[in-house]
C-alpha cells in the first residue's frame, strides 16, 4: 500500500489486521471505529485502471453496484480488486442461473468499459477503497454513520459480555430448549475429551499434551501425505495413536444430550467437527448429522476412490505388518475419509450445514472454540439471522460475549446437568 510509485490512499501504512476479516473477532479485539462508514465511489473515467484497485470489504460490510442491480449482503470478507468482485458474482450467477439479462453489463464494468458506482457500507467502520489521491475525475464520498441499536446488538458492541451465564444461563437454555422444535448443534473436540479422546489443541487439563503437541500438524497436509513416504509413515503413526484412544471410548453425556434432543423431536441437525463417530455409538441417526470433517472409520483410495474393506483397523494392521498401506485394486495411496489440511470440505455437506440455519429456532455450539473456518461462520450467520445462540465450552472465546447464553465448563458435565433438569419436561 505504500508503493512510492503510486499515490494511493491512505498515505500512512494501513495494517490489515486479521480481525478486519471477521466482525466478531474485530469487536472482541476492539478493532472497530466509533461510527460506521459508507463509501460511495463514482467511477466515470479511467475505468480500466480503477477496477484493478483493491478494496477491503470486511465481514461486516455490504456492497452495491446500482447499475447492475447488485446488492451483496455482509458475511464474506475480501481484500481484492473491484474487478475480481464483479467477476466472482457474474460467474456464480451464471453457474446457478445460466444466461442472465445483465451479464453483458457485468462484463463491461469488470473490463473497465462502462461507468459505474461502487458502494460499501460497514457498520464497524473498517472497510476502505484504495484510491489515487491525484484522481480528480472520479469521486469518493465518505460518510460516517452512527450504528443503529440493532447493529450494536448484532455485533455485541453495546456490552462486552451480554451472554447469560451460570445458573441464569442454565435457566435460559432450558427455556430455549422447551420452546424450540428445530435445534441445530455445532460440536467439536471438547465433546469427546470426556470420553478419553485427546483434543487437538490441548486446552483441557486432562490432556495437556494434545494431538498437535505430540505430532507435527504438517504430517496431516494432503500434499505431504501424497508426496512423502516418510511423512505418510508418521501420518499412520498418528492414526494408530488416535485409534488406541478411540477403540476404548464410549459416548458421554455430551453425546447423550444430543440423543435426548433427537428423541424429543427437537433436533433439526447435528453438525459435528469430530471424526470419531461417537455420535453413531450414541444412537444419532445418520440423516440427523453432518460429519463436516469426515470420519475415521472408513478409508478410501485417493486414486480410484474404492473403499478399503475392513476400514481403519485393516489399514492399521497392514501398516504394522508392511510399513505402508496401498489400495489392493490400483496400488494407489489410501487415507481415512477425514478432511486433511489442504483438502476442501464436501460442498454438499457445507451447504447443508449452513442451510440448516434457515429453519433453525435455536443454535447450540458445544465443545468448540469456533477457531476452524469455514464452519465457524455458522455462528456469524446465526447472529445475523437473530437465531438464539448458546455456547457451551471450556473457556471463553471470540463469540462468548455475543451469544445469548454462555456456559463455561466441560461439555459432558454441563450436558449431564442439563439432562437432569430436562427429564421432567
PDB file of C-alpha atoms in Angstrom, residues 111-387:
ATOM      1  CA  UNK A 111     -13.355  -4.809 -18.119  1.00  0.00           C
ATOM      2  CA  UNK A 112     -13.450  -1.081 -17.339  1.00  0.00           C
ATOM      3  CA  UNK A 113     -15.597  -0.196 -20.346  1.00  0.00           C
ATOM      4  CA  UNK A 114     -18.577   1.280 -18.530  1.00  0.00           C
ATOM      5  CA  UNK A 115     -19.031   3.911 -15.806  1.00  0.00           C
ATOM      6  CA  UNK A 116     -20.487   2.694 -12.515  1.00  0.00           C
ATOM      7  CA  UNK A 117     -20.890   3.429  -8.808  1.00  0.00           C
ATOM      8  CA  UNK A 118     -19.332   1.194  -6.171  1.00  0.00           C
ATOM      9  CA  UNK A 119     -20.758   1.462  -2.641  1.00  0.00           C
ATOM     10  CA  UNK A 120     -19.614  -0.178   0.615  1.00  0.00           C
ATOM     11  CA  UNK A 121     -21.398   0.100   3.954  1.00  0.00           C
ATOM     12  CA  UNK A 122     -19.590  -1.163   7.068  1.00  0.00           C
ATOM     13  CA  UNK A 123     -21.184  -0.594  10.497  1.00  0.00           C
ATOM     14  CA  UNK A 124     -17.818  -1.284  12.161  1.00  0.00           C
ATOM     15  CA  UNK A 125     -16.105   1.384  10.054  1.00  0.00           C
ATOM     16  CA  UNK A 126     -13.162  -0.752   8.900  1.00  0.00           C
ATOM     17  CA  UNK A 127     -13.830  -1.026   5.158  1.00  0.00           C
ATOM     18  CA  UNK A 128     -11.934   1.170   2.711  1.00  0.00           C
ATOM     19  CA  UNK A 129     -11.370   1.757  -1.001  1.00  0.00           C
ATOM     20  CA  UNK A 130      -7.803   2.283  -2.157  1.00  0.00           C
ATOM     21  CA  UNK A 131      -7.817   5.355  -4.423  1.00  0.00           C
ATOM     22  CA  UNK A 132      -5.319   7.516  -6.269  1.00  0.00           C
ATOM     23  CA  UNK A 133      -5.155  10.874  -4.476  1.00  0.00           C
ATOM     24  CA  UNK A 134      -4.356  12.625  -7.794  1.00  0.00           C
ATOM     25  CA  UNK A 135      -7.501  11.281  -9.443  1.00  0.00           C
ATOM     26  CA  UNK A 136      -9.816  14.271  -9.827  1.00  0.00           C
ATOM     27  CA  UNK A 137     -12.150  12.589 -12.323  1.00  0.00           C
ATOM     28  CA  UNK A 138     -13.749  10.044 -10.025  1.00  0.00           C
ATOM     29  CA  UNK A 139     -15.412  10.998  -6.768  1.00  0.00           C
ATOM     30  CA  UNK A 140     -15.110   9.083  -3.486  1.00  0.00           C
ATOM     31  CA  UNK A 141     -17.584  10.192  -0.819  1.00  0.00           C
ATOM     32  CA  UNK A 142     -17.031   9.057   2.772  1.00  0.00           C
ATOM     33  CA  UNK A 143     -19.976   9.258   5.169  1.00  0.00           C
ATOM     34  CA  UNK A 144     -19.622   8.342   8.848  1.00  0.00           C
ATOM     35  CA  UNK A 145     -22.822   6.811  10.136  1.00  0.00           C
ATOM     36  CA  UNK A 146     -23.996   6.157  13.664  1.00  0.00           C
ATOM     37  CA  UNK A 147     -24.726   2.497  14.252  1.00  0.00           C
ATOM     38  CA  UNK A 148     -28.311   1.502  14.916  1.00  0.00           C
ATOM     39  CA  UNK A 149     -29.206  -0.217  18.221  1.00  0.00           C
ATOM     40  CA  UNK A 150     -29.811  -3.390  16.192  1.00  0.00           C
ATOM     41  CA  UNK A 151     -26.260  -3.255  14.777  1.00  0.00           C
ATOM     42  CA  UNK A 152     -24.850  -2.586  18.253  1.00  0.00           C
ATOM     43  CA  UNK A 153     -26.636  -5.691  19.488  1.00  0.00           C
ATOM     44  CA  UNK A 154     -25.783  -7.812  16.439  1.00  0.00           C
ATOM     45  CA  UNK A 155     -22.034  -7.342  16.848  1.00  0.00           C
ATOM     46  CA  UNK A 156     -22.022  -7.302  20.653  1.00  0.00           C
ATOM     47  CA  UNK A 157     -20.804  -3.704  20.933  1.00  0.00           C
ATOM     48  CA  UNK A 158     -23.338  -2.449  23.493  1.00  0.00           C
ATOM     49  CA  UNK A 159     -21.920  -4.546  26.305  1.00  0.00           C
ATOM     50  CA  UNK A 160     -18.697  -6.531  26.404  1.00  0.00           C
ATOM     51  CA  UNK A 161     -20.496  -9.509  27.946  1.00  0.00           C
ATOM     52  CA  UNK A 162     -24.177  -9.737  27.065  1.00  0.00           C
ATOM     53  CA  UNK A 163     -24.494 -13.503  27.447  1.00  0.00           C
ATOM     54  CA  UNK A 164     -26.327 -15.019  30.372  1.00  0.00           C
ATOM     55  CA  UNK A 165     -24.015 -17.272  32.370  1.00  0.00           C
ATOM     56  CA  UNK A 166     -24.036 -19.635  35.339  1.00  0.00           C
ATOM     57  CA  UNK A 167     -27.414 -20.590  36.847  1.00  0.00           C
ATOM     58  CA  UNK A 168     -29.099 -17.774  34.934  1.00  0.00           C
ATOM     59  CA  UNK A 169     -27.619 -19.162  31.726  1.00  0.00           C
ATOM     60  CA  UNK A 170     -28.764 -22.708  32.530  1.00  0.00           C
ATOM     61  CA  UNK A 171     -32.291 -21.454  33.171  1.00  0.00           C
ATOM     62  CA  UNK A 172     -32.268 -19.523  29.884  1.00  0.00           C
ATOM     63  CA  UNK A 173     -31.027 -22.589  27.976  1.00  0.00           C
ATOM     64  CA  UNK A 174     -33.786 -24.746  29.469  1.00  0.00           C
ATOM     65  CA  UNK A 175     -36.374 -22.214  28.360  1.00  0.00           C
ATOM     66  CA  UNK A 176     -34.884 -22.057  24.865  1.00  0.00           C
ATOM     67  CA  UNK A 177     -34.971 -25.853  24.556  1.00  0.00           C
ATOM     68  CA  UNK A 178     -38.510 -26.054  25.920  1.00  0.00           C
ATOM     69  CA  UNK A 179     -39.751 -23.565  23.293  1.00  0.00           C
ATOM     70  CA  UNK A 180     -37.673 -24.875  20.356  1.00  0.00           C
ATOM     71  CA  UNK A 181     -38.501 -27.639  17.900  1.00  0.00           C
ATOM     72  CA  UNK A 182     -35.777 -27.133  15.280  1.00  0.00           C
ATOM     73  CA  UNK A 183     -32.454 -27.113  17.091  1.00  0.00           C
ATOM     74  CA  UNK A 184     -29.162 -27.079  15.188  1.00  0.00           C
ATOM     75  CA  UNK A 185     -25.990 -28.078  17.038  1.00  0.00           C
ATOM     76  CA  UNK A 186     -22.375 -27.489  16.080  1.00  0.00           C
ATOM     77  CA  UNK A 187     -19.969 -29.602  18.125  1.00  0.00           C
ATOM     78  CA  UNK A 188     -16.208 -30.052  18.394  1.00  0.00           C
ATOM     79  CA  UNK A 189     -13.428 -31.956  20.117  1.00  0.00           C
ATOM     80  CA  UNK A 190     -14.479 -30.756  23.575  1.00  0.00           C
ATOM     81  CA  UNK A 191     -17.430 -33.148  23.364  1.00  0.00           C
ATOM     82  CA  UNK A 192     -15.110 -36.156  23.115  1.00  0.00           C
ATOM     83  CA  UNK A 193     -12.407 -35.365  25.684  1.00  0.00           C
ATOM     84  CA  UNK A 194     -14.591 -36.735  28.467  1.00  0.00           C
ATOM     85  CA  UNK A 195     -14.698 -39.989  26.503  1.00  0.00           C
ATOM     86  CA  UNK A 196     -10.904 -40.032  26.939  1.00  0.00           C
ATOM     87  CA  UNK A 197     -10.125 -38.900  23.394  1.00  0.00           C
ATOM     88  CA  UNK A 198      -7.416 -36.199  23.433  1.00  0.00           C
ATOM     89  CA  UNK A 199      -8.175 -32.792  21.961  1.00  0.00           C
ATOM     90  CA  UNK A 200      -6.149 -31.324  19.125  1.00  0.00           C
ATOM     91  CA  UNK A 201      -5.159 -28.083  20.801  1.00  0.00           C
ATOM     92  CA  UNK A 202      -4.838 -29.291  24.375  1.00  0.00           C
ATOM     93  CA  UNK A 203      -6.798 -26.656  26.297  1.00  0.00           C
ATOM     94  CA  UNK A 204      -8.367 -29.317  28.523  1.00  0.00           C
ATOM     95  CA  UNK A 205      -6.421 -30.032  31.708  1.00  0.00           C
ATOM     96  CA  UNK A 206      -6.734 -33.809  31.348  1.00  0.00           C
ATOM     97  CA  UNK A 207      -4.885 -33.634  28.030  1.00  0.00           C
ATOM     98  CA  UNK A 208      -2.113 -31.025  28.307  1.00  0.00           C
ATOM     99  CA  UNK A 209      -0.353 -32.930  25.537  1.00  0.00           C
ATOM    100  CA  UNK A 210      -2.764 -32.640  22.653  1.00  0.00           C
ATOM    101  CA  UNK A 211      -2.562 -34.285  19.254  1.00  0.00           C
ATOM    102  CA  UNK A 212      -0.646 -31.279  17.896  1.00  0.00           C
ATOM    103  CA  UNK A 213       1.867 -31.252  20.750  1.00  0.00           C
ATOM    104  CA  UNK A 214       2.512 -34.961  20.220  1.00  0.00           C
ATOM    105  CA  UNK A 215       2.584 -34.838  16.407  1.00  0.00           C
ATOM    106  CA  UNK A 216       3.578 -32.181  13.869  1.00  0.00           C
ATOM    107  CA  UNK A 217       0.377 -30.903  12.163  1.00  0.00           C
ATOM    108  CA  UNK A 218       2.173 -30.746   8.801  1.00  0.00           C
ATOM    109  CA  UNK A 219       2.059 -34.541   8.548  1.00  0.00           C
ATOM    110  CA  UNK A 220      -1.685 -34.149   8.032  1.00  0.00           C
ATOM    111  CA  UNK A 221      -1.466 -31.958   4.937  1.00  0.00           C
ATOM    112  CA  UNK A 222      -2.728 -33.735   1.844  1.00  0.00           C
ATOM    113  CA  UNK A 223       0.358 -32.814  -0.223  1.00  0.00           C
ATOM    114  CA  UNK A 224       2.699 -34.370   2.346  1.00  0.00           C
ATOM    115  CA  UNK A 225       0.573 -37.492   2.661  1.00  0.00           C
ATOM    116  CA  UNK A 226       0.627 -37.970  -1.105  1.00  0.00           C
ATOM    117  CA  UNK A 227       4.217 -36.966  -1.876  1.00  0.00           C
ATOM    118  CA  UNK A 228       6.324 -38.238   1.025  1.00  0.00           C
ATOM    119  CA  UNK A 229       6.515 -41.856   2.139  1.00  0.00           C
ATOM    120  CA  UNK A 230       8.367 -40.801   5.317  1.00  0.00           C
ATOM    121  CA  UNK A 231       5.643 -38.332   6.286  1.00  0.00           C
ATOM    122  CA  UNK A 232       2.970 -40.827   5.295  1.00  0.00           C
ATOM    123  CA  UNK A 233       4.506 -43.265   7.766  1.00  0.00           C
ATOM    124  CA  UNK A 234       4.281 -40.626  10.514  1.00  0.00           C
ATOM    125  CA  UNK A 235       0.685 -39.996   9.482  1.00  0.00           C
ATOM    126  CA  UNK A 236      -0.172 -43.648  10.063  1.00  0.00           C
ATOM    127  CA  UNK A 237       1.596 -43.461  13.433  1.00  0.00           C
ATOM    128  CA  UNK A 238      -0.730 -40.603  14.343  1.00  0.00           C
ATOM    129  CA  UNK A 239      -3.758 -42.649  13.270  1.00  0.00           C
ATOM    130  CA  UNK A 240      -2.504 -45.581  15.365  1.00  0.00           C
ATOM    131  CA  UNK A 241      -2.157 -43.236  18.350  1.00  0.00           C
ATOM    132  CA  UNK A 242      -5.658 -41.790  17.850  1.00  0.00           C
ATOM    133  CA  UNK A 243      -7.367 -45.152  17.407  1.00  0.00           C
ATOM    134  CA  UNK A 244      -5.772 -46.508  20.598  1.00  0.00           C
ATOM    135  CA  UNK A 245      -7.936 -43.966  22.429  1.00  0.00           C
ATOM    136  CA  UNK A 246     -10.953 -44.300  20.136  1.00  0.00           C
ATOM    137  CA  UNK A 247     -11.224 -48.075  20.495  1.00  0.00           C
ATOM    138  CA  UNK A 248     -11.693 -47.736  24.261  1.00  0.00           C
ATOM    139  CA  UNK A 249     -14.009 -44.710  24.096  1.00  0.00           C
ATOM    140  CA  UNK A 250     -17.728 -44.658  24.823  1.00  0.00           C
ATOM    141  CA  UNK A 251     -20.209 -41.802  24.402  1.00  0.00           C
ATOM    142  CA  UNK A 252     -20.500 -39.394  27.324  1.00  0.00           C
ATOM    143  CA  UNK A 253     -23.315 -37.069  28.359  1.00  0.00           C
ATOM    144  CA  UNK A 254     -22.385 -34.538  25.660  1.00  0.00           C
ATOM    145  CA  UNK A 255     -23.455 -37.215  23.160  1.00  0.00           C
ATOM    146  CA  UNK A 256     -26.442 -38.369  25.230  1.00  0.00           C
ATOM    147  CA  UNK A 257     -27.681 -34.753  25.339  1.00  0.00           C
ATOM    148  CA  UNK A 258     -27.955 -34.769  21.531  1.00  0.00           C
ATOM    149  CA  UNK A 259     -29.711 -38.138  21.700  1.00  0.00           C
ATOM    150  CA  UNK A 260     -32.219 -36.611  24.120  1.00  0.00           C
ATOM    151  CA  UNK A 261     -32.955 -33.799  21.656  1.00  0.00           C
ATOM    152  CA  UNK A 262     -33.387 -36.352  18.865  1.00  0.00           C
ATOM    153  CA  UNK A 263     -35.795 -38.491  20.890  1.00  0.00           C
ATOM    154  CA  UNK A 264     -37.720 -35.360  21.879  1.00  0.00           C
ATOM    155  CA  UNK A 265     -38.156 -34.494  18.172  1.00  0.00           C
ATOM    156  CA  UNK A 266     -36.327 -31.223  18.737  1.00  0.00           C
ATOM    157  CA  UNK A 267     -33.153 -31.988  16.782  1.00  0.00           C
ATOM    158  CA  UNK A 268     -33.092 -30.497  13.289  1.00  0.00           C
ATOM    159  CA  UNK A 269     -29.429 -31.176  12.527  1.00  0.00           C
ATOM    160  CA  UNK A 270     -26.181 -32.038  14.277  1.00  0.00           C
ATOM    161  CA  UNK A 271     -23.082 -30.632  12.564  1.00  0.00           C
ATOM    162  CA  UNK A 272     -20.001 -32.175  14.137  1.00  0.00           C
ATOM    163  CA  UNK A 273     -16.346 -31.457  13.525  1.00  0.00           C
ATOM    164  CA  UNK A 274     -15.433 -34.701  15.285  1.00  0.00           C
ATOM    165  CA  UNK A 275     -14.175 -37.667  13.283  1.00  0.00           C
ATOM    166  CA  UNK A 276     -14.570 -40.321  15.995  1.00  0.00           C
ATOM    167  CA  UNK A 277     -18.167 -41.441  15.222  1.00  0.00           C
ATOM    168  CA  UNK A 278     -19.158 -41.388  18.902  1.00  0.00           C
ATOM    169  CA  UNK A 279     -22.484 -39.840  17.929  1.00  0.00           C
ATOM    170  CA  UNK A 280     -23.186 -43.001  15.924  1.00  0.00           C
ATOM    171  CA  UNK A 281     -22.496 -45.041  19.056  1.00  0.00           C
ATOM    172  CA  UNK A 282     -24.863 -42.758  20.981  1.00  0.00           C
ATOM    173  CA  UNK A 283     -27.655 -43.549  18.529  1.00  0.00           C
ATOM    174  CA  UNK A 284     -27.770 -40.364  16.469  1.00  0.00           C
ATOM    175  CA  UNK A 285     -29.309 -41.227  13.114  1.00  0.00           C
ATOM    176  CA  UNK A 286     -27.152 -40.654  10.062  1.00  0.00           C
ATOM    177  CA  UNK A 287     -29.807 -38.438   8.471  1.00  0.00           C
ATOM    178  CA  UNK A 288     -29.697 -36.173  11.512  1.00  0.00           C
ATOM    179  CA  UNK A 289     -25.971 -35.473  11.444  1.00  0.00           C
ATOM    180  CA  UNK A 290     -23.343 -33.965   9.168  1.00  0.00           C
ATOM    181  CA  UNK A 291     -19.765 -35.109   9.760  1.00  0.00           C
ATOM    182  CA  UNK A 292     -18.266 -31.963   8.338  1.00  0.00           C
ATOM    183  CA  UNK A 293     -14.641 -33.128   8.755  1.00  0.00           C
ATOM    184  CA  UNK A 294     -15.342 -36.708   7.743  1.00  0.00           C
ATOM    185  CA  UNK A 295     -14.933 -39.973   9.597  1.00  0.00           C
ATOM    186  CA  UNK A 296     -12.023 -42.120  10.770  1.00  0.00           C
ATOM    187  CA  UNK A 297     -13.874 -45.410  10.443  1.00  0.00           C
ATOM    188  CA  UNK A 298     -13.783 -45.738   6.644  1.00  0.00           C
ATOM    189  CA  UNK A 299     -10.761 -45.494   4.362  1.00  0.00           C
ATOM    190  CA  UNK A 300     -10.649 -44.812   0.613  1.00  0.00           C
ATOM    191  CA  UNK A 301      -8.130 -44.839  -2.194  1.00  0.00           C
ATOM    192  CA  UNK A 302      -7.186 -41.338  -3.323  1.00  0.00           C
ATOM    193  CA  UNK A 303      -6.846 -42.584  -6.916  1.00  0.00           C
ATOM    194  CA  UNK A 304      -9.711 -44.966  -7.680  1.00  0.00           C
ATOM    195  CA  UNK A 305     -11.906 -43.972  -4.691  1.00  0.00           C
ATOM    196  CA  UNK A 306     -12.522 -47.620  -3.732  1.00  0.00           C
ATOM    197  CA  UNK A 307     -13.256 -48.227  -0.059  1.00  0.00           C
ATOM    198  CA  UNK A 308     -10.841 -50.428   1.876  1.00  0.00           C
ATOM    199  CA  UNK A 309     -12.608 -53.491   3.246  1.00  0.00           C
ATOM    200  CA  UNK A 310     -12.179 -53.593   6.992  1.00  0.00           C
ATOM    201  CA  UNK A 311     -11.729 -49.829   7.207  1.00  0.00           C
ATOM    202  CA  UNK A 312      -9.270 -48.172   9.545  1.00  0.00           C
ATOM    203  CA  UNK A 313      -8.441 -51.283  11.579  1.00  0.00           C
ATOM    204  CA  UNK A 314      -7.499 -53.263   8.489  1.00  0.00           C
ATOM    205  CA  UNK A 315      -5.258 -50.394   7.366  1.00  0.00           C
ATOM    206  CA  UNK A 316      -3.541 -50.176  10.740  1.00  0.00           C
ATOM    207  CA  UNK A 317      -2.934 -53.934  10.614  1.00  0.00           C
ATOM    208  CA  UNK A 318      -1.334 -53.622   7.164  1.00  0.00           C
ATOM    209  CA  UNK A 319       0.750 -50.640   8.291  1.00  0.00           C
ATOM    210  CA  UNK A 320       2.065 -52.567  11.282  1.00  0.00           C
ATOM    211  CA  UNK A 321       2.998 -55.503   9.039  1.00  0.00           C
ATOM    212  CA  UNK A 322       4.300 -53.705   5.931  1.00  0.00           C
ATOM    213  CA  UNK A 323       5.062 -50.124   6.955  1.00  0.00           C
ATOM    214  CA  UNK A 324       2.749 -48.711   4.269  1.00  0.00           C
ATOM    215  CA  UNK A 325      -0.847 -49.075   3.132  1.00  0.00           C
ATOM    216  CA  UNK A 326      -1.869 -49.231  -0.517  1.00  0.00           C
ATOM    217  CA  UNK A 327      -5.065 -49.833  -2.461  1.00  0.00           C
ATOM    218  CA  UNK A 328      -5.336 -53.521  -3.382  1.00  0.00           C
ATOM    219  CA  UNK A 329      -7.060 -52.632  -6.657  1.00  0.00           C
ATOM    220  CA  UNK A 330      -4.839 -49.919  -8.160  1.00  0.00           C
ATOM    221  CA  UNK A 331      -1.921 -49.662  -5.657  1.00  0.00           C
ATOM    222  CA  UNK A 332      -2.836 -46.037  -5.014  1.00  0.00           C
ATOM    223  CA  UNK A 333      -2.396 -44.219  -1.701  1.00  0.00           C
ATOM    224  CA  UNK A 334      -5.226 -44.633   0.776  1.00  0.00           C
ATOM    225  CA  UNK A 335      -6.256 -42.487   3.732  1.00  0.00           C
ATOM    226  CA  UNK A 336      -9.157 -42.311   6.185  1.00  0.00           C
ATOM    227  CA  UNK A 337     -12.216 -40.430   4.947  1.00  0.00           C
ATOM    228  CA  UNK A 338     -11.353 -37.367   7.009  1.00  0.00           C
ATOM    229  CA  UNK A 339     -10.582 -33.895   5.696  1.00  0.00           C
ATOM    230  CA  UNK A 340      -6.808 -33.385   5.725  1.00  0.00           C
ATOM    231  CA  UNK A 341      -5.225 -29.940   5.724  1.00  0.00           C
ATOM    232  CA  UNK A 342      -5.373 -28.682   2.152  1.00  0.00           C
ATOM    233  CA  UNK A 343      -8.438 -30.731   1.260  1.00  0.00           C
ATOM    234  CA  UNK A 344     -11.715 -28.946   0.621  1.00  0.00           C
ATOM    235  CA  UNK A 345     -14.772 -29.745   2.681  1.00  0.00           C
ATOM    236  CA  UNK A 346     -17.506 -31.552   0.788  1.00  0.00           C
ATOM    237  CA  UNK A 347     -19.546 -28.799  -0.827  1.00  0.00           C
ATOM    238  CA  UNK A 348     -22.867 -30.566  -0.263  1.00  0.00           C
ATOM    239  CA  UNK A 349     -22.134 -31.090   3.445  1.00  0.00           C
ATOM    240  CA  UNK A 350     -21.088 -27.466   3.878  1.00  0.00           C
ATOM    241  CA  UNK A 351     -24.173 -26.180   2.074  1.00  0.00           C
ATOM    242  CA  UNK A 352     -26.463 -28.444   4.092  1.00  0.00           C
ATOM    243  CA  UNK A 353     -24.873 -27.278   7.351  1.00  0.00           C
ATOM    244  CA  UNK A 354     -25.406 -23.606   6.589  1.00  0.00           C
ATOM    245  CA  UNK A 355     -28.834 -24.185   5.054  1.00  0.00           C
ATOM    246  CA  UNK A 356     -29.995 -25.894   8.255  1.00  0.00           C
ATOM    247  CA  UNK A 357     -29.868 -22.499   9.973  1.00  0.00           C
ATOM    248  CA  UNK A 358     -32.599 -21.219   7.645  1.00  0.00           C
ATOM    249  CA  UNK A 359     -35.107 -23.378   9.549  1.00  0.00           C
ATOM    250  CA  UNK A 360     -33.498 -23.307  12.999  1.00  0.00           C
ATOM    251  CA  UNK A 361     -35.116 -21.761  16.059  1.00  0.00           C
ATOM    252  CA  UNK A 362     -32.096 -22.412  18.319  1.00  0.00           C
ATOM    253  CA  UNK A 363     -28.358 -22.802  17.634  1.00  0.00           C
ATOM    254  CA  UNK A 364     -26.225 -24.601  20.222  1.00  0.00           C
ATOM    255  CA  UNK A 365     -22.421 -24.624  19.907  1.00  0.00           C
ATOM    256  CA  UNK A 366     -20.777 -27.157  22.181  1.00  0.00           C
ATOM    257  CA  UNK A 367     -17.190 -28.222  22.798  1.00  0.00           C
ATOM    258  CA  UNK A 368     -15.546 -25.992  20.206  1.00  0.00           C
ATOM    259  CA  UNK A 369     -13.728 -22.648  20.345  1.00  0.00           C
ATOM    260  CA  UNK A 370     -15.000 -21.838  16.832  1.00  0.00           C
ATOM    261  CA  UNK A 371     -11.438 -21.438  15.614  1.00  0.00           C
ATOM    262  CA  UNK A 372     -11.721 -23.548  12.448  1.00  0.00           C
ATOM    263  CA  UNK A 373     -13.045 -21.978   9.241  1.00  0.00           C
ATOM    264  CA  UNK A 374     -15.290 -22.085   7.363  1.00  0.00           C
ATOM    265  CA  UNK A 375     -17.698 -23.974   9.629  1.00  0.00           C
ATOM    266  CA  UNK A 376     -17.220 -21.437  12.434  1.00  0.00           C
ATOM    267  CA  UNK A 377     -19.048 -18.930  10.230  1.00  0.00           C
ATOM    268  CA  UNK A 378     -22.278 -20.713  11.138  1.00  0.00           C
ATOM    269  CA  UNK A 379     -22.125 -18.618  14.314  1.00  0.00           C
ATOM    270  CA  UNK A 380     -21.940 -15.410  12.277  1.00  0.00           C
ATOM    271  CA  UNK A 381     -24.937 -16.476  10.198  1.00  0.00           C
ATOM    272  CA  UNK A 382     -26.958 -17.368  13.288  1.00  0.00           C
ATOM    273  CA  UNK A 383     -26.248 -13.977  14.839  1.00  0.00           C
ATOM    274  CA  UNK A 384     -27.232 -12.123  11.694  1.00  0.00           C
ATOM    275  CA  UNK A 385     -30.456 -14.117  11.445  1.00  0.00           C
ATOM    276  CA  UNK A 386     -31.266 -13.389  15.119  1.00  0.00           C
ATOM    277  CA  UNK A 387     -31.360 -17.100  15.940  1.00  0.00           C
TER     278      UNK A 387
END
